[in-house]
Amino acid sequence: MVSASADFDAVVIGAGFSGIYMLKALRDRLGLKVRVYEAGETVGGTWYWNRYPGARCDSEAYVYCFTWDKELLQEWEWSERYPEQPEILRYLEHVAARHDLKRDICFNTRVNSAQFDEASGRWKIRTASGDEVTGRFLITAVGTLSDTNLPSFQGLERFRGKWYHTSRFPRGGVDFTAKRVAVVGTGASAVQAIPEIAQQAKQLTVFQRTPNYCLPARNGKVDPERVAARKADYDAIIERTRNSFAGFELARMAKSALEATPEEREREFERMWDIGGFIFGLGNYQDVLLSREANKIVADYLGDKIRRAVKDPVVAEKLVPKKHPFGTKRTPLDTNYYETFNKDSVLLVDADTDGPVEEITERGIRAGGKEYEFDIIVLATGFDAFTGSLKALNIEGSAGLAMNDAWADGPRTYLGLAVAGFPNLFTITGPQSPSVLANMPVAIEQHVEWIADCIAHMREHGLTTVEAVPTAQDDWVAHVNEVVGGTLLPLGNSWWMSANIPGKPRAFLPYLGPEGIGGYRRRCAEIAAKGYEGFILA
Ligand code: N01
């Protein structure tokens, strides 16, 4: 039963991986009075909302989990290398039950606004259901990919069939049997959903705006001996992932692709291709994201793989990316994605060669001047990443400064953790932190533990407010942009670059540290050790 009291030490928004760990850390480690608000009916966040067919984790399960419950690391058995959405949701439910977390979470409750009251030094938080509470600290745990991007397609309201967005699928699923189905979008969600939907649908038409370089997931059962070896080695695995580039046990080769011979490259590429998963991106030659020439070698290899997998050469050519270098948009992991286009019942409508989606009609979709008829349309059009879910909270800091105004030209943060002008606000995996460029639980645990340590430090020293110094923030923003500016990443029209939402200021949203999440972690620790350099504590 959620406590009725209206004043809390901390209010946390969101009960996904980050919110539930933040609650655990503040309540059970520091003994604080904490309230969590969650729009969904249970814990899970991303894993509660994204239940489209085929939704599963692209990180390997043995590192896509909490590491702070050591017993659970030993007890929990994942069924596959990459578990499906219901299994991850079950895991998070289990964590919540095991640590008695739900009693401090208000479900089915969306936060509408949060204002910092300078007189009391507290945040006033209002919910859509009319609750008003205060908190000394406000911590957003709203996820980077939770604000649905529903493009303003003309005519969606007049479509006579059913339509769904991948991130808001109905509970109990959708029966595609004997249906004519459209999928709009070919990002990571679509790449997982398309092969599954194609197995049921009478006819599936995929509307592609930009083809992606997909890598084979190679999902399956994990050999029990390997599982046992990992369990015995968990402490070292945790150390390695925390200090790695991207939160996995993967590291780039200390060699340029241009220095390797064609035979050596072919051998390495085939090795990584066979292992499957993110190794092809994260374990590749060190200059793949730095040199166009090195990148082209990888892109050509992947283009050939697509041409070999897809029988119709015209369709294959549409699926080969031509406009962006490899790795400059999030690389989806696939299971039978390309092979699905070999089915007679599957049609690819490519924006460049066949014409873009123009409108939704009563009967379907008009693209390139032609009307296609459907019973069901699935919009796999992604998210207003990072800033969408934060902006929806209508946060106002000191002197009535609205975050939506402060960020009108793109987000500005210090470490992706705090924002100048917004005292006692922490943003877990916020913009300009490694977040989505790392394995998320690794990024989340680092933020949660850093925030809890900061609050503990303040308590020990009798301090009540913490706020980022504007010049420290300016330096951080400049650093984030400088690092990414030295790579090929700005060449992709990705959601990382804010390019998927019309009118969104073009800005790189995560942080690609020179040493990845490991280097970022060390930097955050140093800042804390220097008495929270770049923050004013009062
Ligand atoms: O969204 P996306 P997503 N007209 O933005 C197209 C994570 N994830 O939900 O590329 C026509 O990637 C858009 O085209 P374009 C992962 O981090 C994780 O698939 O912008 N098309 C694109 O093809 C991922 O990156 C996992 O030209 C339009 C697609 O819709 C992130 O979530 C699984 C359009 C959107 O792709 C988002 O993935 C799945 C328009 N107006 C996802 N607007 C796991 O690891 C957009 N598109 C579990």
XYZ file of C-alpha atoms and ligand atoms in Angstrom:
586
model
C 0.000 0.000 0.000
C 1.541 3.299 -1.115
C 1.992 5.758 1.771
C -0.431 8.719 1.826
C 2.119 11.220 3.140
C 2.845 14.070 0.740
C 6.459 14.952 1.598
C 9.315 12.717 0.530
C 13.072 12.780 0.617
C 13.057 11.772 -3.024
C 10.492 11.359 -5.772
C 11.461 9.039 -8.613
C 9.600 9.035 -11.936
C 9.515 5.675 -13.681
C 9.694 2.079 -12.487
C 11.778 0.383 -15.123
C 15.290 -0.945 -14.509
C 16.472 2.488 -13.328
C 13.521 3.509 -11.159
C 13.333 0.286 -9.205
C 17.058 0.227 -8.502
C 16.962 3.918 -7.492
C 14.172 3.106 -5.056
C 16.109 0.172 -3.654
C 19.290 2.252 -3.225
C 17.633 5.260 -1.599
C 15.149 3.410 0.569
C 17.064 0.333 1.671
C 20.646 1.615 1.580
C 20.170 5.209 2.716
C 16.900 4.792 4.630
C 15.158 7.627 2.767
C 11.453 8.111 2.330
C 10.868 7.610 -1.385
C 7.851 7.736 -3.687
C 7.988 6.335 -7.215
C 5.439 7.251 -9.879
C 4.910 4.950 -12.829
C 2.515 5.479 -15.755
C 2.230 1.742 -16.437
C 0.255 -0.709 -14.345
C 3.339 -2.509 -13.096
C 7.137 -2.304 -13.086
C 9.152 -2.865 -16.258
C 9.327 0.416 -18.166
C 10.513 -0.437 -21.675
C 9.795 -4.094 -20.963
C 6.262 -3.316 -19.909
C 5.391 -1.148 -22.921
C 7.213 -2.807 -25.813
C 5.350 -6.059 -26.364
C 5.251 -6.244 -30.145
C 5.771 -9.696 -31.663
C 9.410 -10.740 -31.506
C 10.385 -8.107 -28.887
C 13.495 -9.339 -27.187
C 16.684 -7.986 -25.749
C 19.607 -7.304 -28.074
C 22.075 -7.566 -25.189
C 23.036 -11.004 -23.936
C 20.999 -11.836 -20.861
C 23.918 -12.702 -18.587
C 24.960 -9.031 -18.694
C 21.492 -7.559 -19.178
C 20.451 -7.797 -15.547
C 21.078 -6.247 -12.145
C 24.435 -6.996 -10.591
C 23.672 -5.671 -7.088
C 21.680 -8.732 -6.037
C 24.481 -11.290 -6.056
C 22.249 -14.163 -4.996
C 19.820 -13.467 -7.789
C 22.688 -13.510 -10.286
C 23.287 -17.088 -9.184
C 19.652 -18.154 -8.902
C 18.065 -16.674 -12.015
C 18.089 -18.886 -15.115
C 17.616 -17.173 -18.468
C 16.048 -19.392 -21.088
C 17.974 -18.036 -24.089
C 20.947 -15.944 -25.114
C 18.576 -12.992 -25.733
C 15.371 -13.389 -23.719
C 11.988 -12.290 -24.973
C 10.076 -9.359 -23.526
C 7.763 -11.437 -21.268
C 10.759 -13.134 -19.652
C 12.519 -9.831 -18.878
C 9.275 -8.433 -17.492
C 8.968 -11.543 -15.286
C 12.516 -10.943 -14.072
C 11.763 -7.315 -13.136
C 8.526 -8.372 -11.422
C 10.538 -10.921 -9.468
C 13.085 -8.286 -8.403
C 10.267 -5.964 -7.300
C 8.613 -8.718 -5.264
C 11.835 -10.040 -3.765
C 12.801 -6.554 -2.504
C 9.269 -5.489 -1.636
C 9.511 -2.482 -3.920
C 5.904 -2.123 -5.073
C 4.717 -0.722 -1.773
C 6.459 2.558 -2.616
C 5.392 2.746 -6.250
C 2.219 4.492 -7.419
C 1.202 2.711 -10.626
C -1.108 3.970 -13.376
C 0.002 7.474 -12.467
C 1.606 9.867 -14.883
C 3.541 12.877 -13.623
C 2.321 16.058 -15.326
C 4.586 18.702 -13.872
C 7.413 19.300 -11.438
C 8.411 22.701 -10.093
C 11.318 23.603 -7.882
C 10.205 25.809 -5.003
C 13.126 27.990 -4.038
C 11.673 29.044 -0.680
C 11.450 25.479 0.645
C 14.221 24.033 -1.530
C 11.851 21.222 -2.521
C 10.302 19.907 -5.719
C 6.522 20.036 -6.100
C 5.336 17.158 -8.227
C 1.841 16.922 -9.704
C 0.272 13.890 -11.296
C -2.456 13.566 -13.912
C -4.726 12.116 -11.240
C -4.393 15.256 -9.126
C -1.865 14.077 -6.517
C 0.542 16.731 -5.337
C 3.615 15.744 -3.354
C 6.970 17.285 -2.567
C 10.437 15.835 -2.659
C 13.849 17.161 -1.655
C 15.244 15.349 -4.693
C 13.588 14.684 -8.031
C 15.022 11.797 -9.996
C 13.869 11.013 -13.508
C 14.007 7.361 -14.451
C 11.812 7.773 -17.513
C 13.941 5.874 -20.014
C 15.579 7.170 -23.153
C 13.184 5.449 -25.535
C 9.741 5.824 -24.046
C 8.084 8.776 -25.754
C 6.431 7.242 -28.813
C 7.098 8.858 -32.193
C 3.797 8.850 -34.016
C 4.534 10.621 -37.310
C 1.795 12.993 -38.406
C 0.731 10.858 -41.351
C -2.197 12.534 -42.990
C -5.372 10.463 -42.740
C -4.479 8.015 -39.948
C -7.793 8.765 -38.238
C -9.816 7.665 -41.251
C -8.162 4.259 -41.660
C -10.938 1.657 -41.287
C -8.689 -1.173 -40.174
C -6.722 -1.369 -36.940
C -3.378 0.323 -36.336
C -0.800 -0.096 -33.580
C 2.551 1.411 -32.639
C 5.197 -1.160 -31.691
C 5.762 0.550 -28.339
C 2.084 0.411 -27.375
C 0.910 -3.033 -28.416
C -2.240 -4.319 -26.705
C -1.839 -6.814 -23.926
C -2.650 -10.261 -25.209
C -1.164 -9.387 -28.602
C -2.683 -9.003 -32.040
C -3.807 -11.875 -34.241
C -2.383 -11.332 -37.718
C -3.714 -14.622 -39.100
C -5.144 -14.233 -42.613
C -4.671 -10.465 -42.429
C -3.118 -8.006 -44.870
C -0.575 -6.211 -42.743
C 1.674 -3.145 -43.219
C 4.761 -2.395 -41.163
C 6.058 1.167 -41.443
C 9.708 1.510 -40.423
C 12.743 -0.758 -40.501
C 14.561 0.061 -37.238
C 15.433 -2.427 -34.503
C 11.791 -2.930 -33.442
C 10.613 -3.600 -37.007
C 13.544 -5.932 -37.671
C 12.417 -8.062 -34.727
C 8.696 -7.844 -35.533
C 8.709 -8.358 -39.326
C 9.799 -12.054 -39.384
C 7.255 -12.883 -36.669
C 4.354 -11.056 -38.318
C 5.253 -12.572 -41.707
C 4.736 -16.045 -40.259
C 1.094 -15.278 -39.503
C -0.048 -12.667 -41.982
C -1.654 -13.494 -45.314
C 0.296 -10.625 -46.838
C 2.905 -8.339 -45.302
C 4.084 -5.072 -46.852
C 7.097 -3.319 -45.340
C 7.478 0.443 -45.896
C 11.166 1.289 -45.677
C 12.530 4.827 -45.490
C 16.132 3.906 -44.700
C 17.599 0.396 -44.921
C 19.754 -0.698 -41.997
C 22.821 -2.867 -41.647
C 21.404 -5.756 -39.619
C 23.650 -8.234 -37.871
C 22.748 -11.825 -37.073
C 21.679 -12.276 -33.435
C 22.300 -16.042 -33.345
C 19.855 -16.540 -30.547
C 19.422 -19.903 -28.889
C 19.897 -21.841 -25.688
C 23.193 -21.191 -23.942
C 25.293 -24.248 -23.191
C 24.758 -25.092 -19.451
C 28.514 -25.414 -18.928
C 28.986 -21.891 -20.199
C 26.192 -20.664 -17.940
C 27.860 -22.329 -14.930
C 31.265 -20.899 -15.840
C 29.806 -17.419 -16.075
C 28.039 -17.760 -12.737
C 31.321 -18.793 -11.141
C 33.037 -15.789 -12.711
C 30.421 -13.085 -12.101
C 32.581 -10.761 -10.011
C 35.148 -10.554 -12.778
C 32.452 -10.218 -15.453
C 30.997 -7.250 -13.567
C 34.412 -5.605 -13.366
C 35.057 -6.173 -17.049
C 31.685 -4.858 -18.224
C 31.847 -1.807 -15.948
C 35.246 -0.858 -17.283
C 34.565 -1.758 -20.892
C 33.741 0.538 -23.774
C 30.078 -0.374 -24.060
C 29.110 -2.441 -21.037
C 29.818 -5.795 -22.665
C 32.735 -8.186 -22.589
C 33.774 -6.822 -25.964
C 36.630 -4.591 -27.057
C 37.676 -3.197 -30.427
C 40.730 -4.710 -32.094
C 43.806 -2.538 -31.560
C 44.372 -2.340 -35.298
C 43.184 -0.356 -38.290
C 41.046 -2.160 -40.836
C 43.298 -0.555 -43.428
C 46.398 -2.254 -42.030
C 44.902 -5.726 -42.229
C 45.185 -7.768 -45.417
C 41.948 -8.600 -47.268
C 42.320 -12.254 -46.190
C 42.806 -11.309 -42.544
C 39.804 -8.991 -42.635
C 37.629 -11.650 -44.231
C 38.674 -14.106 -41.498
C 37.924 -11.636 -38.704
C 34.617 -10.525 -40.216
C 33.495 -14.144 -40.661
C 34.522 -14.974 -37.094
C 32.440 -12.116 -35.685
C 29.569 -12.800 -38.076
C 29.414 -16.392 -36.830
C 29.485 -15.398 -33.158
C 26.560 -13.030 -33.721
C 25.336 -10.091 -31.688
C 27.043 -6.743 -31.220
C 30.591 -8.088 -31.581
C 30.619 -7.097 -35.243
C 30.228 -3.462 -34.209
C 31.972 -3.407 -30.846
C 34.774 -5.903 -31.462
C 35.677 -4.720 -34.953
C 38.767 -2.818 -36.147
C 39.339 0.321 -34.124
C 38.829 2.787 -36.969
C 35.512 1.558 -38.356
C 33.691 4.554 -36.882
C 36.576 6.931 -37.540
C 37.650 6.393 -41.119
C 35.308 6.390 -44.113
C 37.651 4.057 -45.934
C 37.711 1.529 -43.087
C 33.960 1.858 -42.713
C 33.374 1.197 -46.403
C 35.212 -2.119 -46.168
C 32.801 -3.237 -43.453
C 29.780 -1.828 -45.279
C 30.735 -3.660 -48.481
C 31.086 -6.933 -46.589
C 27.621 -6.498 -45.060
C 26.110 -5.438 -48.399
C 27.341 -8.716 -49.891
C 25.775 -10.663 -47.032
C 22.420 -9.013 -47.790
C 22.736 -9.755 -51.520
C 23.423 -13.382 -50.713
C 20.508 -13.728 -48.274
C 17.848 -12.121 -50.478
C 17.024 -14.031 -53.651
C 15.475 -11.250 -55.731
C 18.363 -8.926 -56.679
C 16.050 -5.922 -56.998
C 14.719 -6.411 -53.477
C 18.231 -7.097 -52.166
C 19.496 -3.833 -53.630
C 16.719 -1.920 -51.865
C 17.797 -3.493 -48.570
C 21.458 -2.529 -48.927
C 22.165 0.778 -47.135
C 23.746 3.326 -49.458
C 23.381 6.632 -47.648
C 24.904 6.189 -44.214
C 28.108 4.557 -43.018
C 27.900 1.349 -40.984
C 27.311 1.976 -37.267
C 26.055 5.546 -37.653
C 22.513 4.367 -36.928
C 21.783 1.759 -34.224
C 22.493 -1.627 -35.792
C 19.540 -4.003 -35.374
C 20.155 -7.651 -34.558
C 18.159 -9.954 -36.776
C 16.764 -13.434 -36.830
C 15.583 -14.312 -40.358
C 14.981 -10.669 -41.252
C 16.512 -10.726 -44.729
C 15.218 -14.254 -45.433
C 11.686 -13.007 -44.734
C 11.856 -10.965 -47.947
C 12.182 -14.244 -49.874
C 8.588 -15.154 -49.018
C 6.048 -14.615 -51.788
C 3.709 -13.070 -49.233
C 6.159 -10.275 -48.297
C 6.534 -7.056 -50.281
C 9.072 -4.267 -49.720
C 8.063 -0.698 -50.597
C 11.167 1.453 -50.521
C 10.838 5.229 -50.206
C 13.659 5.974 -52.658
C 12.794 3.554 -55.424
C 9.029 3.057 -55.002
C 8.097 6.354 -53.355
C 7.606 7.468 -49.750
C 4.511 7.052 -47.603
C 2.239 9.929 -48.622
C -0.902 9.390 -46.614
C -3.059 6.866 -44.838
C -6.336 6.239 -46.599
C -9.554 4.584 -45.444
C -8.293 1.318 -46.895
C -4.566 1.472 -46.367
C -1.470 3.444 -47.297
C -0.688 5.552 -50.348
C 2.996 5.567 -51.239
C 4.623 6.670 -54.477
C 1.169 7.432 -55.901
C -0.117 3.867 -55.358
C -2.660 2.742 -52.779
C -1.931 -0.466 -50.828
C -4.831 -2.031 -48.892
C -4.509 -3.378 -45.361
C -6.445 -4.783 -42.427
C -3.744 -3.820 -39.922
C -1.018 -1.160 -39.936
C 1.912 -1.497 -37.532
C 3.859 1.710 -37.008
C 7.402 0.817 -35.998
C 8.422 4.458 -36.137
C 10.420 4.705 -32.939
C 10.663 7.347 -30.251
C 11.330 10.983 -29.486
C 14.489 9.757 -27.810
C 15.973 11.154 -24.596
C 14.289 14.540 -24.525
C 10.688 13.554 -25.364
C 10.001 11.780 -22.084
C 11.750 14.507 -20.049
C 9.962 17.354 -21.799
C 6.593 15.696 -21.137
C 7.228 16.149 -17.407
C 7.046 19.971 -17.707
C 9.927 20.508 -15.319
C 10.521 24.016 -14.007
C 13.716 24.807 -12.098
C 14.896 27.914 -10.259
C 13.232 31.237 -11.126
C 10.585 29.437 -13.152
C 13.110 28.270 -15.776
C 11.292 25.684 -17.911
C 13.411 22.780 -19.125
C 11.514 22.968 -22.404
C 12.852 26.531 -22.875
C 16.327 25.801 -21.530
C 16.559 22.961 -24.060
C 14.897 24.728 -27.000
C 18.095 24.316 -29.064
C 18.855 20.818 -27.781
C 19.628 19.373 -24.358
C 22.324 20.867 -22.130
C 23.415 18.829 -19.141
C 26.383 18.221 -16.905
C 27.461 14.575 -17.304
C 23.944 13.709 -18.473
C 23.144 13.545 -14.771
C 22.215 17.097 -13.799
C 21.112 20.377 -15.372
C 22.237 23.893 -14.393
C 19.270 25.857 -13.041
C 17.541 22.687 -11.805
C 18.770 22.042 -8.266
C 18.411 18.578 -6.762
C 17.314 17.107 -10.075
C 19.071 13.979 -11.324
C 18.396 12.413 -14.722
C 19.214 8.696 -14.860
C 20.721 7.915 -18.289
C 19.868 11.452 -19.323
C 20.997 13.145 -22.546
C 24.786 13.455 -22.915
C 25.469 10.373 -20.808
C 26.622 7.056 -22.363
C 23.182 5.463 -21.835
C 22.056 3.835 -25.104
C 25.594 3.538 -26.438
C 26.241 1.102 -23.599
C 24.494 -1.977 -22.341
C 21.703 -0.217 -20.454
C 21.793 -1.977 -17.067
C 25.516 -1.171 -16.787
C 24.841 2.512 -17.542
C 21.842 2.569 -15.192
C 23.642 0.987 -12.245
C 26.506 3.473 -12.560
C 24.113 6.436 -12.511
C 21.969 5.106 -9.682
C 25.004 4.364 -7.502
C 26.592 7.741 -8.237
C 23.358 9.583 -7.383
C 22.858 7.588 -4.161
C 26.483 8.271 -3.166
C 26.036 11.985 -3.852
C 22.895 12.149 -1.713
C 24.642 10.184 1.059
C 27.582 12.615 0.889
C 25.222 15.578 1.176
C 23.525 14.060 4.178
C 26.809 13.361 5.898
C 27.902 16.978 5.404
C 24.565 18.578 6.245
C 24.052 19.839 2.671
C 20.613 20.238 1.142
C 21.094 21.381 -2.452
C 23.248 20.254 -5.329
C 23.288 21.937 -8.696
C 25.467 21.841 -11.803
C 27.639 24.906 -12.386
C 26.743 26.516 -15.762
C 30.369 26.660 -16.957
C 30.908 22.982 -16.054
C 27.803 22.224 -18.085
C 29.040 24.312 -21.032
C 32.333 22.434 -20.948
C 30.552 19.085 -20.840
C 28.292 19.928 -23.782
C 31.329 21.093 -25.772
C 33.189 17.888 -24.867
C 30.243 15.671 -25.910
C 30.081 17.424 -29.286
C 33.811 17.460 -29.792
C 34.162 13.718 -29.203
C 31.363 12.773 -31.556
C 32.566 15.337 -34.098
C 35.743 13.306 -34.490
C 33.768 10.226 -35.583
C 31.492 9.299 -38.487
C 28.381 9.251 -36.271
C 27.084 12.696 -37.322
C 26.790 11.344 -40.890
C 23.800 9.145 -39.986
C 20.276 10.547 -39.799
C 19.737 8.628 -36.605
C 17.621 9.191 -33.527
C 20.989 9.528 -31.736
C 21.400 12.713 -33.829
C 17.771 13.793 -33.154
C 17.185 13.370 -36.908
C 14.050 11.203 -36.708
C 11.708 13.903 -35.392
C 10.822 16.761 -37.759
C 11.869 20.088 -36.226
C 13.925 18.566 -33.407
C 17.198 20.538 -33.200
C 19.997 18.398 -34.604
C 22.101 17.395 -31.610
C 23.894 14.227 -30.658
C 21.933 12.889 -27.680
C 24.093 10.251 -25.948
C 27.747 10.584 -24.926
C 30.387 8.675 -26.830
C 33.322 9.014 -24.466
C 36.764 8.321 -25.874
C 36.891 5.386 -23.455
C 33.177 4.635 -23.460
C 31.221 3.817 -20.329
C 34.386 2.711 -18.495
C 36.078 6.086 -19.009
C 32.864 7.927 -18.162
C 32.530 5.936 -14.963
C 36.096 6.852 -13.948
C 35.450 10.505 -14.741
C 32.268 10.597 -12.629
C 34.144 8.921 -9.750
C 36.964 11.466 -9.971
C 34.462 14.332 -9.933
C 32.889 12.920 -6.758
C 36.315 12.350 -5.183
C 37.178 16.013 -5.807
C 34.174 17.082 -3.731
C 31.737 17.034 -6.661
C 33.707 19.243 -8.980
C 31.443 21.226 -11.284
C 28.571 21.149 -8.819
C 27.619 23.693 -6.178
C 26.679 21.987 -2.942
C 25.029 24.149 -0.325
O 12.806 2.932 -33.850
P 13.827 3.556 -34.904
P 12.775 1.450 -33.246
N 7.833 7.848 -42.404
O 13.747 5.033 -34.710
C 11.023 4.930 -39.740
C 15.918 0.271 -29.183
N 15.434 -1.068 -29.386
O 11.603 1.364 -32.346
O 15.530 5.367 -40.433
C 8.416 6.684 -42.722
O 15.132 2.914 -34.861
C 12.491 5.185 -39.564
O 13.076 5.566 -40.783
P 14.476 6.384 -40.780
C 17.161 0.462 -30.035
O 18.079 1.260 -29.347
C 16.029 -2.012 -28.656
O 12.900 0.436 -34.295
O 14.337 7.446 -39.729
N 9.227 6.005 -41.913
C 12.964 3.850 -39.058
O 13.110 2.914 -40.080
C 16.580 1.127 -31.235
O 17.518 1.835 -31.999
C 15.639 -3.299 -28.808
O 14.587 6.916 -42.150
C 9.478 6.554 -40.716
C 11.799 3.430 -38.161
O 10.659 4.130 -38.610
C 15.527 2.000 -30.614
O 14.954 1.187 -29.619
C 14.652 -3.651 -29.716
C 8.902 7.773 -40.310
C 12.035 3.794 -36.724
O 13.182 3.150 -36.279
C 14.444 2.474 -31.538
O 14.078 1.393 -32.400
C 14.054 -2.660 -30.438
C 8.060 8.431 -41.223
N 7.503 9.618 -40.933
C 14.434 -1.358 -30.259
N 9.327 8.052 -39.066
C 16.262 -4.288 -27.931
O 17.432 -4.391 -27.734
C 10.144 7.049 -38.710
N 10.237 6.147 -39.709
C 15.369 -5.066 -27.199
